[in-house]
PDB file of C-alpha atoms and ligand atoms in Angstrom:
ATOM      1  CA  SER F 698      70.224  78.404 114.035  1.00  0.00           C
ATOM      2  CA  ASP F 699      70.920  81.893 112.713  1.00  0.00           C
ATOM      3  CA  SER F 700      67.860  83.339 114.425  1.00  0.00           C
ATOM      4  CA  HIS F 701      69.659  83.244 117.775  1.00  0.00           C
ATOM      5  CA  PHE F 702      72.104  85.997 117.032  1.00  0.00           C
ATOM      6  CA  PRO F 703      71.420  89.556 115.943  1.00  0.00           C
ATOM      7  CA  ILE F 704      72.596  90.587 112.487  1.00  0.00           C
ATOM      8  CA  PRO F 705      72.930  94.270 111.559  1.00  0.00           C
ATOM      9  CA  ILE F 706      70.527  95.160 108.754  1.00  0.00           C
ATOM     10  CA  GLY F 707      73.435  96.830 106.982  1.00  0.00           C
ATOM     11  CA  PRO F 708      76.933  98.204 107.664  1.00  0.00           C
ATOM     12  CA  ALA F 709      75.497 101.483 109.012  1.00  0.00           C
ATOM     13  CA  ASP F 710      73.612  99.493 111.653  1.00  0.00           C
ATOM     14  CA  PHE F 711      76.774  97.874 113.083  1.00  0.00           C
ATOM     15  CA  ASP F 712      77.190  99.044 116.679  1.00  0.00           C
ATOM     16  CA  TYR F 713      80.663 100.609 116.775  1.00  0.00           C
ATOM     17  CA  CYS F 714      80.095 102.146 120.220  1.00  0.00           C
ATOM     18  CA  HIS F 715      79.443  98.726 121.669  1.00  0.00           C
ATOM     19  CA  HIS F 716      82.421  97.028 120.034  1.00  0.00           C
ATOM     20  CA  TYR F 717      85.010  99.809 120.252  1.00  0.00           C
ATOM     21  CA  PRO F 718      83.963 102.082 123.142  1.00  0.00           C
ATOM     22  CA  TYR F 719      87.447 103.592 123.480  1.00  0.00           C
ATOM     23  CA  PHE F 720      87.191 104.970 119.950  1.00  0.00           C
ATOM     24  CA  PHE F 721      83.483 105.757 119.825  1.00  0.00           C
ATOM     25  CA  ALA F 722      81.989 106.310 123.273  1.00  0.00           C
ATOM     26  CA  PRO F 723      80.567 109.786 123.821  1.00  0.00           C
ATOM     27  CA  GLY F 724      83.204 111.816 125.626  1.00  0.00           C
ATOM     28  CA  SER F 725      86.008 109.628 124.325  1.00  0.00           C
ATOM     29  CA  GLY F 726      87.716 112.880 123.408  1.00  0.00           C
ATOM     30  CA  GLY F 727      86.995 112.494 119.704  1.00  0.00           C
ATOM     31  CA  ARG F 728      89.416 109.704 119.080  1.00  0.00           C
ATOM     32  CA  SER F 729      87.681 109.483 115.738  1.00  0.00           C
ATOM     33  CA  ASP F 730      90.039 112.255 114.592  1.00  0.00           C
ATOM     34  CA  GLY F 731      87.960 115.424 114.373  1.00  0.00           C
ATOM     35  CA  ASP F 732      86.886 116.040 110.812  1.00  0.00           C
ATOM     36  CA  ALA F 733      88.277 112.781 109.462  1.00  0.00           C
ATOM     37  CA  PRO F 734      85.693 110.310 108.185  1.00  0.00           C
ATOM     38  CA  PRO F 735      84.497 107.979 110.921  1.00  0.00           C
ATOM     39  CA  ARG F 736      86.697 105.011 111.614  1.00  0.00           C
ATOM     40  CA  LYS F 737      85.509 101.711 110.221  1.00  0.00           C
ATOM     41  CA  VAL F 738      86.524  98.117 110.609  1.00  0.00           C
ATOM     42  CA  ARG F 739      89.431  97.557 108.205  1.00  0.00           C
ATOM     43  CA  PHE F 740      90.556  94.005 108.986  1.00  0.00           C
ATOM     44  CA  ALA F 741      88.223  90.992 109.155  1.00  0.00           C
ATOM     45  CA  ASP F 742      89.292  87.620 110.555  1.00  0.00           C
ATOM     46  CA  ILE F 743      86.855  85.090 109.131  1.00  0.00           C
ATOM     47  CA  GLY F 744      86.305  82.062 111.364  1.00  0.00           C
ATOM     48  CA  CYS F 745      88.526  83.654 113.997  1.00  0.00           C
ATOM     49  CA  GLY F 746      88.272  80.712 116.409  1.00  0.00           C
ATOM     50  CA  PHE F 747      89.812  81.616 119.772  1.00  0.00           C
ATOM     51  CA  GLY F 748      91.052  84.984 118.566  1.00  0.00           C
ATOM     52  CA  GLY F 749      94.833  84.524 118.584  1.00  0.00           C
ATOM     53  CA  LEU F 750      95.292  86.432 115.344  1.00  0.00           C
ATOM     54  CA  LEU F 751      93.330  89.465 116.570  1.00  0.00           C
ATOM     55  CA  VAL F 752      95.358  89.525 119.772  1.00  0.00           C
ATOM     56  CA  GLY F 753      98.591  89.279 117.777  1.00  0.00           C
ATOM     57  CA  LEU F 754      97.606  91.962 115.260  1.00  0.00           C
ATOM     58  CA  SER F 755      96.169  94.456 117.751  1.00  0.00           C
ATOM     59  CA  PRO F 756      99.468  95.987 118.954  1.00  0.00           C
ATOM     60  CA  LEU F 757     100.919  96.019 115.419  1.00  0.00           C
ATOM     61  CA  PHE F 758      98.111  98.310 114.160  1.00  0.00           C
ATOM     62  CA  PRO F 759      96.764 100.006 117.310  1.00  0.00           C
ATOM     63  CA  ASP F 760      94.612 102.506 115.404  1.00  0.00           C
ATOM     64  CA  THR F 761      93.096 100.011 112.993  1.00  0.00           C
ATOM     65  CA  LEU F 762      89.750  98.485 113.895  1.00  0.00           C
ATOM     66  CA  MET F 763      89.598  94.715 113.469  1.00  0.00           C
ATOM     67  CA  LEU F 764      86.675  92.307 113.722  1.00  0.00           C
ATOM     68  CA  GLY F 765      86.666  88.553 114.213  1.00  0.00           C
ATOM     69  CA  MET F 766      83.694  86.623 112.835  1.00  0.00           C
ATOM     70  CA  GLU F 767      82.935  83.279 114.419  1.00  0.00           C
ATOM     71  CA  LEU F 768      80.036  80.881 114.055  1.00  0.00           C
ATOM     72  CA  ARG F 769      80.330  78.999 117.342  1.00  0.00           C
ATOM     73  CA  ASP F 770      78.549  80.667 120.233  1.00  0.00           C
ATOM     74  CA  LYS F 771      80.788  79.481 123.083  1.00  0.00           C
ATOM     75  CA  VAL F 772      83.955  80.249 121.139  1.00  0.00           C
ATOM     76  CA  THR F 773      82.686  83.768 120.405  1.00  0.00           C
ATOM     77  CA  GLU F 774      81.898  84.279 124.087  1.00  0.00           C
ATOM     78  CA  TYR F 775      85.400  83.133 124.971  1.00  0.00           C
ATOM     79  CA  VAL F 776      86.933  85.656 122.551  1.00  0.00           C
ATOM     80  CA  LYS F 777      84.765  88.461 123.983  1.00  0.00           C
ATOM     81  CA  GLU F 778      85.922  87.635 127.506  1.00  0.00           C
ATOM     82  CA  ARG F 779      89.515  87.334 126.361  1.00  0.00           C
ATOM     83  CA  ILE F 780      89.429  90.811 124.803  1.00  0.00           C
ATOM     84  CA  LEU F 781      87.721  92.385 127.824  1.00  0.00           C
ATOM     85  CA  ALA F 782      90.315  90.833 130.151  1.00  0.00           C
ATOM     86  CA  LEU F 783      93.175  92.109 127.973  1.00  0.00           C
ATOM     87  CA  ARG F 784      91.664  95.603 127.952  1.00  0.00           C
ATOM     88  CA  ALA F 785      91.237  95.544 131.728  1.00  0.00           C
ATOM     89  CA  SER F 786      94.822  94.514 132.406  1.00  0.00           C
ATOM     90  CA  ASN F 787      96.397  96.715 129.700  1.00  0.00           C
ATOM     91  CA  PRO F 788      94.548 100.048 129.850  1.00  0.00           C
ATOM     92  CA  GLY F 789      94.340 101.764 126.466  1.00  0.00           C
ATOM     93  CA  HIS F 790      95.364  98.615 124.609  1.00  0.00           C
ATOM     94  CA  TYR F 791      93.387  95.945 122.728  1.00  0.00           C
ATOM     95  CA  GLU F 792      90.632  98.511 122.185  1.00  0.00           C
ATOM     96  CA  ASN F 793      90.788  98.053 118.425  1.00  0.00           C
ATOM     97  CA  ILE F 794      89.718  94.375 118.326  1.00  0.00           C
ATOM     98  CA  SER F 795      86.294  92.819 118.725  1.00  0.00           C
ATOM     99  CA  VAL F 796      84.274  89.780 117.697  1.00  0.00           C
ATOM    100  CA  VAL F 797      80.796  88.922 116.451  1.00  0.00           C
ATOM    101  CA  ARG F 798      78.970  85.654 116.359  1.00  0.00           C
ATOM    102  CA  THR F 799      77.806  85.324 112.810  1.00  0.00           C
ATOM    103  CA  ASN F 800      77.783  83.176 109.708  1.00  0.00           C
ATOM    104  CA  SER F 801      80.238  85.035 107.516  1.00  0.00           C
ATOM    105  CA  MET F 802      79.217  83.002 104.474  1.00  0.00           C
ATOM    106  CA  LYS F 803      75.734  84.465 104.673  1.00  0.00           C
ATOM    107  CA  TYR F 804      76.029  87.851 106.280  1.00  0.00           C
ATOM    108  CA  LEU F 805      79.304  89.490 105.282  1.00  0.00           C
ATOM    109  CA  PRO F 806      77.560  92.291 103.303  1.00  0.00           C
ATOM    110  CA  ASN F 807      75.559  93.168 106.433  1.00  0.00           C
ATOM    111  CA  TYR F 808      78.802  94.182 108.123  1.00  0.00           C
ATOM    112  CA  PHE F 809      80.993  95.768 105.452  1.00  0.00           C
ATOM    113  CA  GLU F 810      80.321  98.193 102.652  1.00  0.00           C
ATOM    114  CA  LYS F 811      82.033  98.215  99.282  1.00  0.00           C
ATOM    115  CA  GLY F 812      85.794  98.673  99.549  1.00  0.00           C
ATOM    116  CA  GLN F 813      85.738  99.004 103.334  1.00  0.00           C
ATOM    117  CA  LEU F 814      88.287  96.327 104.230  1.00  0.00           C
ATOM    118  CA  SER F 815      92.021  96.440 103.672  1.00  0.00           C
ATOM    119  CA  LYS F 816      92.747  92.907 104.917  1.00  0.00           C
ATOM    120  CA  MET F 817      90.774  89.672 105.221  1.00  0.00           C
ATOM    121  CA  PHE F 818      92.083  86.573 106.951  1.00  0.00           C
ATOM    122  CA  PHE F 819      91.138  82.927 106.463  1.00  0.00           C
ATOM    123  CA  LEU F 820      93.408  80.983 108.777  1.00  0.00           C
ATOM    124  CA  PHE F 821      93.073  77.219 108.973  1.00  0.00           C
ATOM    125  CA  PRO F 822      89.460  77.126 107.755  1.00  0.00           C
ATOM    126  CA  ASP F 823      87.450  73.911 108.015  1.00  0.00           C
ATOM    127  CA  PRO F 824      88.476  71.612 105.119  1.00  0.00           C
ATOM    128  CA  HIS F 825      85.113  70.026 104.153  1.00  0.00           C
ATOM    129  CA  PHE F 826      86.842  67.173 102.370  1.00  0.00           C
ATOM    130  CA  LYS F 827      83.970  65.539 100.515  1.00  0.00           C
ATOM    131  CA  GLU F 828      83.248  66.809  97.033  1.00  0.00           C
ATOM    132  CA  LYS F 829      79.590  67.427  97.852  1.00  0.00           C
ATOM    133  CA  ASN F 830      80.646  69.622 100.772  1.00  0.00           C
ATOM    134  CA  HIS F 831      83.011  71.843  98.805  1.00  0.00           C
ATOM    135  CA  ARG F 832      80.204  74.388  98.553  1.00  0.00           C
ATOM    136  CA  ARG F 833      80.567  74.829 102.325  1.00  0.00           C
ATOM    137  CA  ARG F 834      84.148  75.963 101.959  1.00  0.00           C
ATOM    138  CA  VAL F 835      84.678  79.530 103.077  1.00  0.00           C
ATOM    139  CA  ILE F 836      86.732  80.256  99.958  1.00  0.00           C
ATOM    140  CA  SER F 837      84.968  79.622  96.639  1.00  0.00           C
ATOM    141  CA  LEU F 838      84.678  81.508  93.369  1.00  0.00           C
ATOM    142  CA  GLN F 839      81.219  82.759  94.369  1.00  0.00           C
ATOM    143  CA  LEU F 840      82.284  83.939  97.817  1.00  0.00           C
ATOM    144  CA  LEU F 841      85.350  85.614  96.332  1.00  0.00           C
ATOM    145  CA  ASP F 842      82.917  87.941  94.530  1.00  0.00           C
ATOM    146  CA  GLU F 843      81.706  89.071  97.957  1.00  0.00           C
ATOM    147  CA  TYR F 844      85.210  89.366  99.343  1.00  0.00           C
ATOM    148  CA  ALA F 845      86.254  91.408  96.294  1.00  0.00           C
ATOM    149  CA  TYR F 846      83.317  93.718  96.970  1.00  0.00           C
ATOM    150  CA  ALA F 847      84.196  94.240 100.637  1.00  0.00           C
ATOM    151  CA  LEU F 848      87.925  94.736  99.968  1.00  0.00           C
ATOM    152  CA  GLU F 849      89.386  97.991  98.741  1.00  0.00           C
ATOM    153  CA  VAL F 850      91.484  97.884  95.580  1.00  0.00           C
ATOM    154  CA  GLY F 851      94.947  96.899  96.816  1.00  0.00           C
ATOM    155  CA  GLY F 852      93.460  95.112  99.856  1.00  0.00           C
ATOM    156  CA  ILE F 853      94.829  91.679 100.714  1.00  0.00           C
ATOM    157  CA  ILE F 854      93.352  88.239 101.404  1.00  0.00           C
ATOM    158  CA  TYR F 855      95.548  85.994 103.537  1.00  0.00           C
ATOM    159  CA  THR F 856      94.855  82.251 103.585  1.00  0.00           C
ATOM    160  CA  ILE F 857      96.715  79.395 105.261  1.00  0.00           C
ATOM    161  CA  THR F 858      95.945  75.747 105.965  1.00  0.00           C
ATOM    162  CA  ASP F 859      97.684  72.529 106.919  1.00  0.00           C
ATOM    163  CA  VAL F 860      95.474  70.556 104.517  1.00  0.00           C
ATOM    164  CA  GLU F 861      97.284  70.421 101.190  1.00  0.00           C
ATOM    165  CA  GLU F 862      94.146  69.753  99.158  1.00  0.00           C
ATOM    166  CA  LEU F 863      92.411  72.774 100.692  1.00  0.00           C
ATOM    167  CA  GLY F 864      95.512  74.894 100.129  1.00  0.00           C
ATOM    168  CA  ASP F 865      95.448  73.960  96.436  1.00  0.00           C
ATOM    169  CA  TRP F 866      91.732  74.703  96.301  1.00  0.00           C
ATOM    170  CA  MET F 867      92.034  78.157  97.902  1.00  0.00           C
ATOM    171  CA  ARG F 868      94.966  79.069  95.667  1.00  0.00           C
ATOM    172  CA  SER F 869      93.195  77.934  92.498  1.00  0.00           C
ATOM    173  CA  CYS F 870      89.994  79.839  93.380  1.00  0.00           C
ATOM    174  CA  LEU F 871      92.051  83.001  93.966  1.00  0.00           C
ATOM    175  CA  GLU F 872      94.110  82.383  90.839  1.00  0.00           C
ATOM    176  CA  ASP F 873      90.985  81.894  88.699  1.00  0.00           C
ATOM    177  CA  HIS F 874      89.156  84.965  89.991  1.00  0.00           C
ATOM    178  CA  PRO F 875      89.611  88.030  87.773  1.00  0.00           C
ATOM    179  CA  LEU F 876      89.716  90.452  90.720  1.00  0.00           C
ATOM    180  CA  PHE F 877      92.645  88.857  92.575  1.00  0.00           C
ATOM    181  CA  GLY F 878      96.365  88.665  91.811  1.00  0.00           C
ATOM    182  CA  ALA F 879      99.119  86.857  93.752  1.00  0.00           C
ATOM    183  CA  VAL F 880     101.247  88.993  96.070  1.00  0.00           C
ATOM    184  CA  PRO F 881     104.906  88.428  95.098  1.00  0.00           C
ATOM    185  CA  GLU F 882     107.071  86.424  97.511  1.00  0.00           C
ATOM    186  CA  GLU F 883     109.518  89.342  98.061  1.00  0.00           C
ATOM    187  CA  GLU F 884     106.640  91.451  99.312  1.00  0.00           C
ATOM    188  CA  LEU F 885     105.412  88.703 101.639  1.00  0.00           C
ATOM    189  CA  GLU F 886     108.821  88.531 103.254  1.00  0.00           C
ATOM    190  CA  LEU F 887     108.533  92.201 104.247  1.00  0.00           C
ATOM    191  CA  ASP F 888     104.933  91.968 105.483  1.00  0.00           C
ATOM    192  CA  PRO F 889     104.875  91.698 109.311  1.00  0.00           C
ATOM    193  CA  VAL F 890     101.421  90.135 109.145  1.00  0.00           C
ATOM    194  CA  VAL F 891     102.641  87.087 107.233  1.00  0.00           C
ATOM    195  CA  LYS F 892     104.679  85.832 110.194  1.00  0.00           C
ATOM    196  CA  LEU F 893     101.537  85.756 112.317  1.00  0.00           C
ATOM    197  CA  LEU F 894      99.617  83.534 109.898  1.00  0.00           C
ATOM    198  CA  SER F 895     101.272  80.344 111.065  1.00  0.00           C
ATOM    199  CA  SER F 896     102.140  81.347 114.634  1.00  0.00           C
ATOM    200  CA  ALA F 897      99.396  83.533 116.112  1.00  0.00           C
ATOM    201  CA  THR F 898      96.299  81.338 116.050  1.00  0.00           C
ATOM    202  CA  GLU F 899      95.486  78.382 118.226  1.00  0.00           C
ATOM    203  CA  GLU F 900      95.124  76.143 115.180  1.00  0.00           C
ATOM    204  CA  GLY F 901      98.439  77.357 113.745  1.00  0.00           C
ATOM    205  CA  GLN F 902     100.189  76.639 117.038  1.00  0.00           C
ATOM    206  CA  LYS F 903      98.732  73.143 117.122  1.00  0.00           C
ATOM    207  CA  VAL F 904      99.986  72.445 113.603  1.00  0.00           C
ATOM    208  CA  ALA F 905     103.427  73.838 114.503  1.00  0.00           C
ATOM    209  CA  ARG F 906     103.622  71.653 117.655  1.00  0.00           C
ATOM    210  CA  ASN F 907     102.881  68.589 115.545  1.00  0.00           C
ATOM    211  CA  GLY F 908     105.484  69.619 112.992  1.00  0.00           C
ATOM    212  CA  GLY F 909     102.845  69.890 110.242  1.00  0.00           C
ATOM    213  CA  GLN F 910     103.379  71.567 106.881  1.00  0.00           C
ATOM    214  CA  THR F 911     101.374  74.660 105.980  1.00  0.00           C
ATOM    215  CA  PHE F 912     100.155  75.964 102.632  1.00  0.00           C
ATOM    216  CA  ARG F 913      99.715  79.700 102.193  1.00  0.00           C
ATOM    217  CA  ALA F 914      98.055  81.787  99.495  1.00  0.00           C
ATOM    218  CA  VAL F 915      98.087  85.585  99.722  1.00  0.00           C
ATOM    219  CA  TYR F 916      96.311  87.574  97.029  1.00  0.00           C
ATOM    220  CA  ARG F 917      95.638  91.221  96.341  1.00  0.00           C
ATOM    221  CA  ARG F 918      92.357  92.746  95.227  1.00  0.00           C
ATOM    222  CA  ILE F 919      93.161  94.183  91.821  1.00  0.00           C
ATOM    223  CA  LYS F 920      91.270  96.732  89.794  1.00  0.00           C
ATOM    224  CA  LEU F 921      89.416  95.795  86.648  1.00  0.00           C
ATOM    225  CA  GLU F 922      89.694  98.215  83.727  1.00  0.00           C
ATOM    226  CA  GLU F 923      86.024  99.123  83.890  1.00  0.00           C
ATOM    227  CA  GLU F 924      85.995  99.862  87.652  1.00  0.00           C
TER     228      GLU F 924
HETATM  229  N1  SAM Z1724      91.182  80.777 112.431  1.00  0.00           N
HETATM  230  C1  SAM Z1724      91.231  80.060 113.698  1.00  0.00           C
HETATM  231  C2  SAM Z1724      92.613  79.483 113.938  1.00  0.00           C
HETATM  232  O1  SAM Z1724      93.423  79.505 113.015  1.00  0.00           O
HETATM  233  O2  SAM Z1724      92.855  79.021 115.074  1.00  0.00           O
HETATM  234  C3  SAM Z1724      90.149  78.967 113.785  1.00  0.00           C
HETATM  235  C4  SAM Z1724      90.282  77.817 112.823  1.00  0.00           C
HETATM  236  S1  SAM Z1724      88.959  76.624 113.010  1.00  0.00           S
HETATM  237  C5  SAM Z1724      89.587  75.171 112.273  1.00  0.00           C
HETATM  238  C6  SAM Z1724      87.732  77.226 111.877  1.00  0.00           C
HETATM  239  C7  SAM Z1724      86.761  78.175 112.555  1.00  0.00           C
HETATM  240  O3  SAM Z1724      85.868  78.748 111.586  1.00  0.00           O
HETATM  241  C8  SAM Z1724      85.900  77.503 113.598  1.00  0.00           C
HETATM  242  O4  SAM Z1724      86.029  78.199 114.809  1.00  0.00           O
HETATM  243  C9  SAM Z1724      84.488  77.597 113.028  1.00  0.00           C
HETATM  244  O5  SAM Z1724      83.500  77.708 114.025  1.00  0.00           O
HETATM  245  C10 SAM Z1724      84.580  78.843 112.171  1.00  0.00           C
HETATM  246  N2  SAM Z1724      83.597  78.908 111.077  1.00  0.00           N
HETATM  247  C11 SAM Z1724      83.275  77.911 110.223  1.00  0.00           C
HETATM  248  N3  SAM Z1724      82.345  78.332 109.344  1.00  0.00           N
HETATM  249  C12 SAM Z1724      82.072  79.630 109.653  1.00  0.00           C
HETATM  250  C13 SAM Z1724      81.186  80.606 109.115  1.00  0.00           C
HETATM  251  N4  SAM Z1724      80.398  80.310 108.086  1.00  0.00           N
HETATM  252  N5  SAM Z1724      81.166  81.833 109.671  1.00  0.00           N
HETATM  253  C14 SAM Z1724      81.966  82.111 110.734  1.00  0.00           C
HETATM  254  N6  SAM Z1724      82.827  81.231 111.273  1.00  0.00           N
HETATM  255  C15 SAM Z1724      82.875  80.009 110.753  1.00  0.00           C
END
């Protein structure tokens, strides 16, 4: 149950020193850039599984803090160990990625303040096929309200799945939500992150090995007139 893992009471309570010691430890030489506002997590990988996306993204954006959120205890522990091992064998690298065990569907606002994130990832989420279980899907109109809150204007949600029905569902939720607009295909072709969606994660690699099709929806957080 949720009571077995600690949840920050709010974004200010999230322990940056613990997760990103290279950037935050006392005596780290002020890698938080002098007078610049303190660094915050900017990318969130929701249901990160074994962490392949974080590992793939880390060297592409070495100064950007990224956080994986994963519900399964053992899987989260594996990702922690994986990151620590990468840091140990590549000094100064992989310092910008970390993971928490949490239920992102319940606790996202405990981790991120309004407009904090520039990218959110939902790669191969659980399909929850039955109609009565659709409310458990990690993308829904209601949850998109929360994601729109956590994302900055211009921030991007990346989704991909090998389940066509879920792909249609995620796209239609994003399409129907007033705060999201589709990122044009030409832009996706230039985005280095898009290539990782189908190749970086363990689930993506499994689908690729089996020659499965994937369905992608990438949407931008847009500004409403009254904002
Ligand atoms: N994104 C990874 C990949 O592409 O390899 C993992 C995909 S796996 C099919 C879905 C993951 O989401 C599982 O590891 C599951 O434990 C996690 N998950 C499901 N519901 C979650 C929730 N509410 N909060 C956090 N993680 C969740």
